């Protein structure tokens, strides 16, 4: 099939490359000339394990093309995926849909034969209706169908998540589009992924509901971890004990820092705003957002306690600063609020991240990037394990850290408290 992905950000690029690998002809379009030129030369704008090889392979065999010419790319394609950003509007926390509607206007001037137009970007309920309205102002409804097909890709696992999804959700009442899309996704559904056909509005909401629910699970376990710390119970026992109940499930029950990234913070806010517009209060999600926003200051207080409130002049090392492992993404990472707060209190920060130095910290005095784990930790008073990269899982702290009484605060519970005790290392985790 001939596909066009509009927007070569995380979703558009990964989906486009994977579709081409499944044998489709894909054009990935972006208005960013530099990005497209880079992609043609094999420069991948995001960090995603395995993506560069897949781009190279499919670009070489010419199933994957990159272009800045939107009109031409649309007219050559049968299925158009809208994959542009829907960031949070500062004013009212709703999703900014200006890029989506601009693309809809561009699409309507390039339709001369039937096309399926798909929103893969996360868009609030009724956005599909609006896109349909915009296009139908210039094009007969017989010539297009607007479908919602949300993505559920995790950064760092995006290729695997694309190839082995739990489900493919197609939101349309149009039988022809549904048939075509069932066919497009058949290589995945034949391997076990469930194919769910719903109304367009339901598909739009499924995406928000899924992310808000996962954010709720994480927040739930994070709050229980706070209790566990006070009653000498290990949160991991609770996660296992709860998670074995099939109605609950064990995934996304790992306690840690505040959840971050490009989706959970943005989507929880957007779904609450959408519901408010329809005079419905999503009070559970509202308190999840609040609890998560408070989490970084709560963990900071814990850091102050660990240091017995003597933060000034202390050398604190962060292992990992992105919002989670296997990504270079800093969006809504809790390190962005924690590091400046520690600096304000007079701490000196050294950090190491496997994805390199971060622009966000370059201008902050007393924040230094070290290009190896050993260099980063060697003079530390306190080591904060902020993300769960494999690189951090078997460090010989006793050998590598010069300070005698150094402390470890493991925010991802990577290490065993018993082993640390046996090694006589002062060690704190989350919820245990
Ligand atoms: C998420 C969704 O999982 C994905 O389906 C959606 O399409 C995009 O948003 P992503 O943001 O890449 O993916 O990261 P994810 O792995 O879901 O983690 C999100 C946040 O939750 C991270 O900050 C992570 O550290 C945190 N998390 C996750 C926990 O704290 N505990 C867990 O058990 C799981």
Coordinates of C-alpha atoms and ligand atoms in Angstrom, one line a residue:
X1 CA 0.0 0.0 0.0
X2 CA 1.1 3.6 -0.5
X3 CA 1.3 5.5 2.7
X4 CA 2.3 9.0 3.7
X5 CA 3.3 10.0 7.2
X6 CA 2.9 13.7 8.0
X7 CA 5.4 14.6 10.7
X8 CA 8.6 12.7 11.3
X9 CA 8.7 13.0 15.1
X10 CA 8.6 10.0 17.3
X11 CA 5.3 8.5 16.2
X12 CA 5.5 9.3 12.5
X13 CA 9.1 8.2 12.0
X14 CA 8.8 4.9 13.9
X15 CA 5.5 4.0 12.4
X16 CA 6.6 5.0 8.9
X17 CA 9.8 3.0 9.1
X18 CA 8.0 -0.1 10.5
X19 CA 5.2 0.1 7.8
X20 CA 7.9 0.2 5.1
X21 CA 9.6 -2.8 6.7
X22 CA 6.3 -4.6 6.4
X23 CA 6.4 -4.1 2.6
X24 CA 4.5 -0.9 2.1
X25 CA 5.7 2.2 0.1
X26 CA 6.0 5.0 2.6
X27 CA 6.8 8.7 2.3
X28 CA 7.7 10.4 5.5
X29 CA 7.1 14.1 5.2
X30 CA 8.2 17.0 7.3
X31 CA 8.4 20.7 6.8
X32 CA 11.8 20.7 8.6
X33 CA 14.3 20.7 5.7
X34 CA 17.3 19.9 7.9
X35 CA 15.6 16.9 9.5
X36 CA 14.6 15.5 6.1
X37 CA 18.1 16.1 4.6
X38 CA 19.6 14.4 7.7
X39 CA 17.3 11.4 7.4
X40 CA 18.2 11.0 3.7
X41 CA 21.8 10.8 4.9
X42 CA 21.0 8.3 7.7
X43 CA 21.0 10.9 10.5
X44 CA 18.2 9.8 12.9
X45 CA 16.8 12.8 14.9
X46 CA 15.8 10.7 17.9
X47 CA 17.4 8.0 20.1
X48 CA 15.5 4.8 19.6
X49 CA 17.2 1.4 19.8
X50 CA 17.2 -0.4 16.4
X51 CA 15.7 2.5 14.4
X52 CA 18.8 3.5 12.5
X53 CA 19.3 0.0 11.0
X54 CA 15.6 -0.1 10.0
X55 CA 15.8 3.3 8.3
X56 CA 18.9 2.4 6.4
X57 CA 17.6 -0.9 5.2
X58 CA 14.3 0.4 3.9
X59 CA 15.7 3.6 2.5
X60 CA 18.2 1.6 0.5
X61 CA 15.5 -0.7 -0.9
X62 CA 13.5 2.4 -1.8
X63 CA 10.3 1.4 0.1
X64 CA 11.0 4.4 2.5
X65 CA 11.3 7.9 1.2
X66 CA 11.7 11.3 2.9
X67 CA 10.3 14.5 1.5
X68 CA 9.4 18.1 2.4
X69 CA 6.8 18.3 -0.4
X70 CA 3.5 17.6 1.3
X71 CA 1.2 18.1 -1.7
X72 CA 3.1 15.8 -3.9
X73 CA 3.5 13.1 -1.2
X74 CA -0.3 13.2 -0.4
X75 CA -1.3 12.9 -4.0
X76 CA 1.0 9.8 -4.5
X77 CA -0.5 8.1 -1.4
X78 CA -3.7 6.2 -0.5
X79 CA -3.5 6.4 3.2
X80 CA -2.4 9.6 5.0
X81 CA -1.3 9.4 8.6
X82 CA -1.3 12.7 10.6
X83 CA 1.5 12.4 13.1
X84 CA 2.2 16.0 14.1
X85 CA 2.6 17.2 17.7
X86 CA -0.3 18.1 20.0
X87 CA 1.5 19.9 22.8
X88 CA -0.2 21.2 26.0
X89 CA -1.4 24.8 25.7
X90 CA 0.0 26.8 28.6
X91 CA -3.1 28.9 28.9
X92 CA -5.7 26.2 29.7
X93 CA -3.9 22.8 29.7
X94 CA -5.8 21.7 26.6
X95 CA -4.1 20.1 23.6
X96 CA -2.9 22.6 21.0
X97 CA -4.5 21.3 17.7
X98 CA -3.2 24.1 15.4
X99 CA -0.7 21.8 13.6
X100 CA -3.4 19.1 13.1
X101 CA -5.9 21.6 11.6
X102 CA -3.2 23.2 9.4
X103 CA -2.4 19.8 8.0
X104 CA -6.1 19.1 7.4
X105 CA -6.2 22.3 5.3
X106 CA -3.2 21.3 3.3
X107 CA -4.6 17.8 2.7
X108 CA -7.9 19.1 1.3
X109 CA -6.1 20.8 -1.6
X110 CA -4.4 17.6 -2.7
X111 CA -7.3 15.1 -2.9
X112 CA -8.4 14.0 -6.3
X113 CA -9.1 10.3 -5.6
X114 CA -10.2 8.4 -2.5
X115 CA -7.9 8.7 0.5
X116 CA -8.1 7.5 4.1
X117 CA -6.9 10.2 6.5
X118 CA -5.8 8.9 9.8
X119 CA -5.0 10.7 13.1
X120 CA -2.2 8.8 14.8
X121 CA -1.4 11.9 16.9
X122 CA -3.1 11.8 20.2
X123 CA -6.1 14.1 19.7
X124 CA -9.1 14.9 22.0
X125 CA -12.5 13.4 21.3
X126 CA -14.3 15.1 18.4
X127 CA -11.1 16.2 16.7
X128 CA -11.8 13.7 13.9
X129 CA -15.2 15.3 13.4
X130 CA -13.5 18.7 13.0
X131 CA -11.0 17.4 10.5
X132 CA -13.8 15.9 8.5
X133 CA -15.6 19.3 8.5
X134 CA -12.5 21.2 7.4
X135 CA -11.8 18.8 4.5
X136 CA -15.4 18.5 3.4
X137 CA -15.5 22.3 2.9
X138 CA -13.5 21.7 -0.3
X139 CA -13.7 18.0 -1.1
X140 CA -16.7 15.7 -1.6
X141 CA -17.2 13.3 1.3
X142 CA -17.1 10.4 -1.2
X143 CA -13.4 11.1 -1.8
X144 CA -12.1 10.7 1.8
X145 CA -12.7 9.1 5.1
X146 CA -11.3 10.3 8.5
X147 CA -10.2 7.5 10.8
X148 CA -8.7 7.5 14.3
X149 CA -5.8 5.0 14.8
X150 CA -4.0 5.8 18.0
X151 CA -0.5 4.6 18.7
X152 CA 0.6 2.9 21.9
X153 CA 4.4 3.1 21.4
X154 CA 6.7 3.4 24.4
X155 CA 9.9 5.3 23.8
X156 CA 12.9 3.0 23.9
X157 CA 10.6 0.0 23.0
X158 CA 8.8 1.6 20.1
X159 CA 9.8 -0.8 17.3
X160 CA 8.9 -3.8 19.4
X161 CA 5.6 -2.2 20.5
X162 CA 4.8 -1.5 16.8
X163 CA 5.5 -5.0 15.6
X164 CA 4.0 -6.8 18.6
X165 CA 1.1 -4.6 19.8
X166 CA -1.5 -5.9 22.2
X167 CA -4.2 -4.3 20.0
X168 CA -4.7 -2.3 16.9
X169 CA -7.6 0.2 17.4
X170 CA -9.4 1.5 14.3
X171 CA -12.0 4.2 14.9
X172 CA -14.3 4.4 11.9
X173 CA -17.9 3.5 10.9
X174 CA -16.8 3.3 7.2
X175 CA -16.7 -0.3 6.1
X176 CA -14.4 0.3 3.2
X177 CA -11.7 2.1 5.3
X178 CA -12.0 -0.6 8.0
X179 CA -11.4 -3.3 5.4
X180 CA -8.4 -1.6 3.9
X181 CA -6.8 -0.9 7.4
X182 CA -7.5 -4.5 8.5
X183 CA -5.5 -5.6 5.5
X184 CA -2.7 -3.0 6.3
X185 CA -2.4 -4.3 9.8
X186 CA -2.8 -8.0 9.0
X187 CA 0.9 -8.9 9.4
X188 CA 0.5 -7.8 13.0
X189 CA -2.9 -9.2 13.8
X190 CA -1.9 -12.5 12.3
X191 CA 0.8 -12.7 15.0
X192 CA -1.8 -12.3 17.7
X193 CA -2.5 -8.6 18.1
X194 CA -6.3 -8.0 18.6
X195 CA -8.0 -5.8 16.0
X196 CA -10.6 -3.5 17.5
X197 CA -13.0 -1.6 15.3
X198 CA -14.9 1.1 17.2
X199 CA -16.4 4.5 16.5
X200 CA -14.0 7.3 15.7
X201 CA -14.7 9.1 19.0
X202 CA -14.3 5.9 21.0
X203 CA -10.9 5.3 19.4
X204 CA -9.8 8.9 20.3
X205 CA -10.9 8.4 23.9
X206 CA -9.3 4.9 24.2
X207 CA -5.9 6.5 23.8
X208 CA -6.4 9.0 26.5
X209 CA -8.1 6.5 28.8
X210 CA -5.2 4.1 28.4
X211 CA -2.5 6.6 29.2
X212 CA -4.5 8.1 32.1
X213 CA -5.1 4.7 33.5
X214 CA -1.4 3.8 33.3
X215 CA -0.5 7.1 35.0
X216 CA -3.0 6.3 37.7
X217 CA -1.4 2.9 38.3
X218 CA 2.0 4.4 38.7
X219 CA 0.7 7.2 41.0
X220 CA -1.2 4.7 43.0
X221 CA 1.9 2.6 43.7
X222 CA 4.0 5.7 44.3
X223 CA 1.6 6.8 47.0
X224 CA 1.6 3.3 48.6
X225 CA 5.4 3.4 48.5
X226 CA 5.3 6.5 50.7
X227 CA 3.3 4.5 53.2
X228 CA 5.6 1.5 53.0
X229 CA 8.5 3.7 53.9
X230 CA 6.9 4.5 57.2
X231 CA 5.8 1.0 58.2
X232 CA 8.8 -1.0 57.2
X233 CA 7.1 -2.9 54.3
X234 CA 8.7 -3.5 50.9
X235 CA 6.7 -1.9 48.1
X236 CA 7.9 -4.6 45.7
X237 CA 6.1 -7.2 47.8
X238 CA 2.9 -5.2 47.4
X239 CA 3.4 -4.8 43.6
X240 CA 3.9 -8.6 43.2
X241 CA 1.1 -9.5 45.6
X242 CA -1.4 -7.1 43.8
X243 CA -0.1 -7.7 40.3
X244 CA -0.6 -11.4 40.4
X245 CA -4.4 -10.8 40.4
X246 CA -5.2 -10.9 36.7
X247 CA -7.8 -8.2 37.1
X248 CA -5.0 -5.8 38.2
X249 CA -1.9 -7.1 36.3
X250 CA 1.7 -6.5 37.4
X251 CA 2.9 -4.1 34.8
X252 CA 3.3 -0.3 35.6
X253 CA 3.4 -1.0 39.3
X254 CA 7.0 0.0 39.7
X255 CA 7.4 2.7 42.3
X256 CA 9.8 5.5 41.4
X257 CA 10.2 9.2 40.7
X258 CA 7.3 11.2 39.2
X259 CA 6.2 9.8 35.8
X260 CA 7.4 12.0 32.9
X261 CA 7.9 11.9 29.2
X262 CA 6.0 13.2 26.2
X263 CA 2.7 11.5 26.9
X264 CA 1.5 10.9 30.4
X265 CA 1.8 14.4 31.7
X266 CA 0.3 15.9 28.5
X267 CA -2.5 13.4 28.0
X268 CA -3.7 13.4 31.6
X269 CA -4.1 17.2 31.5
X270 CA -5.7 17.1 28.0
X271 CA -8.4 14.5 28.9
X272 CA -9.3 16.4 32.1
X273 CA -9.7 19.6 30.0
X274 CA -11.8 17.8 27.4
X275 CA -14.1 16.3 30.0
X276 CA -14.5 19.7 31.7
X277 CA -15.7 21.1 28.4
X278 CA -18.4 18.5 28.5
X279 CA -19.2 19.4 32.1
X280 CA -17.8 16.1 33.4
X281 CA -15.2 16.2 36.2
X282 CA -12.6 13.4 35.9
X283 CA -11.7 13.7 39.6
X284 CA -9.5 10.6 39.8
X285 CA -7.3 11.8 37.0
X286 CA -7.2 15.3 38.4
X287 CA -5.8 14.0 41.7
X288 CA -3.3 11.8 39.8
X289 CA -1.9 14.9 38.1
X290 CA -1.7 16.7 41.4
X291 CA 0.0 13.8 43.2
X292 CA 2.5 13.4 40.4
X293 CA 3.3 17.1 40.4
X294 CA 4.0 16.9 44.2
X295 CA 6.1 13.8 43.9
X296 CA 9.4 15.5 42.9
X297 CA 9.3 17.9 45.9
X298 CA 8.4 14.9 48.1
X299 CA 11.5 13.0 46.9
X300 CA 13.6 16.1 47.3
X301 CA 12.5 16.3 51.0
X302 CA 13.7 12.7 51.2
X303 CA 17.1 13.7 49.8
X304 CA 17.3 16.5 52.4
X305 CA 16.5 14.0 55.1
X306 CA 19.2 11.6 53.8
X307 CA 21.7 14.4 53.9
X308 CA 20.4 15.4 57.4
X309 CA 19.6 18.8 55.8
X310 CA 23.3 19.6 55.2
X311 CA 23.0 20.1 51.4
X312 CA 25.4 23.0 51.0
X313 CA 28.7 22.0 49.4
X314 CA 27.6 18.3 49.1
X315 CA 28.6 16.5 45.9
X316 CA 25.5 14.8 44.4
X317 CA 25.7 12.6 41.4
X318 CA 22.7 11.8 39.2
X319 CA 23.0 8.5 37.2
X320 CA 20.6 9.2 34.4
X321 CA 18.6 12.4 33.9
X322 CA 16.1 11.5 31.2
X323 CA 12.5 10.6 32.2
X324 CA 13.3 6.9 31.9
X325 CA 15.9 4.5 30.5
X326 CA 16.6 3.8 26.7
X327 CA 15.6 7.3 25.6
X328 CA 17.3 10.6 25.3
X329 CA 14.1 12.4 26.0
X330 CA 14.2 15.0 28.7
X331 CA 10.5 16.1 28.4
X332 CA 8.9 16.3 31.9
X333 CA 11.8 14.4 33.5
X334 CA 11.8 14.9 37.3
X335 CA 15.5 15.7 37.1
X336 CA 14.6 19.0 35.5
X337 CA 13.0 20.2 38.8
X338 CA 15.2 18.3 41.2
X339 CA 18.6 19.3 40.0
X340 CA 18.0 23.1 40.0
X341 CA 16.4 22.8 43.5
X342 CA 19.4 21.0 44.9
X343 CA 21.7 23.6 43.3
X344 CA 19.7 26.4 45.0
X345 CA 20.4 24.7 48.3
X346 CA 24.1 24.8 47.5
X347 CA 24.7 21.3 46.2
X348 CA 27.3 20.5 43.5
X349 CA 25.8 18.2 40.8
X350 CA 27.7 15.8 38.6
X351 CA 25.7 13.7 36.2
X352 CA 26.1 10.9 33.8
X353 CA 23.6 9.9 31.2
X354 CA 24.2 7.2 28.5
X355 CA 22.7 9.5 25.9
X356 CA 25.2 12.3 26.7
X357 CA 25.2 15.9 28.0
X358 CA 21.9 17.7 28.1
X359 CA 21.3 21.3 26.9
X360 CA 18.9 21.8 29.8
X361 CA 21.7 21.8 32.3
X362 CA 24.5 23.4 30.3
X363 CA 23.8 26.9 31.7
X364 CA 23.4 25.9 35.3
X365 CA 26.4 26.8 37.5
X366 CA 27.7 23.8 39.5
X367 CA 26.1 21.2 37.3
X368 CA 28.7 19.1 35.5
X369 CA 28.4 16.3 33.0
X370 CA 30.9 13.5 33.3
X371 CA 31.3 11.2 30.3
X372 CA 31.6 8.0 32.3
X373 CA 29.9 6.4 35.3
X374 CA 33.1 6.1 37.2
X375 CA 34.1 9.8 36.8
X376 CA 30.6 10.9 37.7
X377 CA 30.4 8.9 41.0
X378 CA 34.0 9.0 42.2
X379 CA 33.9 12.0 44.5
X380 CA 30.2 11.9 45.5
X381 CA 28.7 12.2 48.9
X382 CA 25.3 11.1 47.5
X383 CA 24.6 9.0 44.4
X384 CA 21.0 9.3 43.0
X385 CA 20.1 6.5 40.6
X386 CA 17.4 8.3 38.6
X387 CA 16.8 6.0 35.6
X388 CA 17.0 2.3 35.2
X389 CA 19.6 1.9 32.4
X390 CA 21.3 -1.5 32.4
X391 CA 24.6 0.4 32.6
X392 CA 23.8 1.2 36.2
X393 CA 22.9 -2.3 37.3
X394 CA 26.3 -3.7 38.4
X395 CA 28.4 -0.8 39.6
X396 CA 31.2 -1.6 42.1
X397 CA 30.5 1.4 44.3
X398 CA 32.9 0.4 47.0
X399 CA 35.7 0.3 44.5
X400 CA 34.8 3.4 42.4
X401 CA 33.7 5.9 45.1
X402 CA 36.5 7.7 47.0
X403 CA 34.4 9.2 49.8
X404 CA 34.2 7.0 52.8
X405 CA 30.6 7.7 53.9
X406 CA 28.9 8.0 50.6
X407 CA 25.2 7.3 50.4
X408 CA 23.1 5.8 47.5
X409 CA 19.5 6.9 46.9
X410 CA 18.2 4.3 44.4
X411 CA 15.0 5.8 42.9
X412 CA 14.4 2.8 40.7
X413 CA 15.1 0.1 43.3
X414 CA 17.7 -1.5 41.1
X415 CA 19.9 -2.9 43.9
X416 CA 19.1 -5.2 46.8
X417 CA 19.0 -3.5 50.2
X418 CA 20.4 -6.7 51.8
X419 CA 23.4 -6.8 49.5
X420 CA 24.1 -3.1 50.2
X421 CA 23.8 -3.7 53.9
X422 CA 26.3 -6.6 53.7
X423 CA 28.6 -4.3 51.8
X424 CA 28.2 -1.7 54.5
X425 CA 26.9 0.9 52.0
X426 CA 24.4 3.4 53.2
X427 CA 21.5 2.8 50.9
X428 CA 18.0 4.1 50.4
X429 CA 15.4 3.0 47.9
X430 CA 11.7 3.8 47.2
X431 CA 9.0 2.3 49.4
X432 CA 11.3 0.0 51.3
Ligands
LIG1 C1 3.8 6.0 27.2 C2 2.8 4.8 27.0 O1 3.3 3.7 27.6 C3 2.6 4.6 25.5 O2 1.7 3.5 25.3 C4 2.1 5.9 24.9 O3 1.8 5.7 23.5 C5 3.1 7.0 25.1 O4 3.3 7.1 26.5 P1 6.4 6.4 27.3 O5 6.1 7.8 27.6 O6 7.4 6.2 26.2 O7 5.1 5.6 26.8 O8 7.0 5.7 28.6 P2 6.5 4.6 29.6 O9 7.4 3.5 29.5 O10 5.0 4.3 29.5 O11 6.8 5.4 31.0 C6 6.2 6.6 31.3 C7 6.6 7.1 32.7 O12 6.1 6.2 33.7 C8 8.1 7.1 32.8 O13 8.4 8.3 33.6 C9 8.4 5.9 33.6 O14 9.6 6.0 34.4 C10 7.2 5.8 34.5 N1 6.9 4.4 35.0 C11 6.5 3.5 34.1 C12 7.0 4.2 36.4 O15 7.4 5.0 37.2 N2 6.6 2.9 36.8 C13 6.2 1.9 36.0 O16 5.9 0.8 36.5 C14 6.1 2.2 34.6

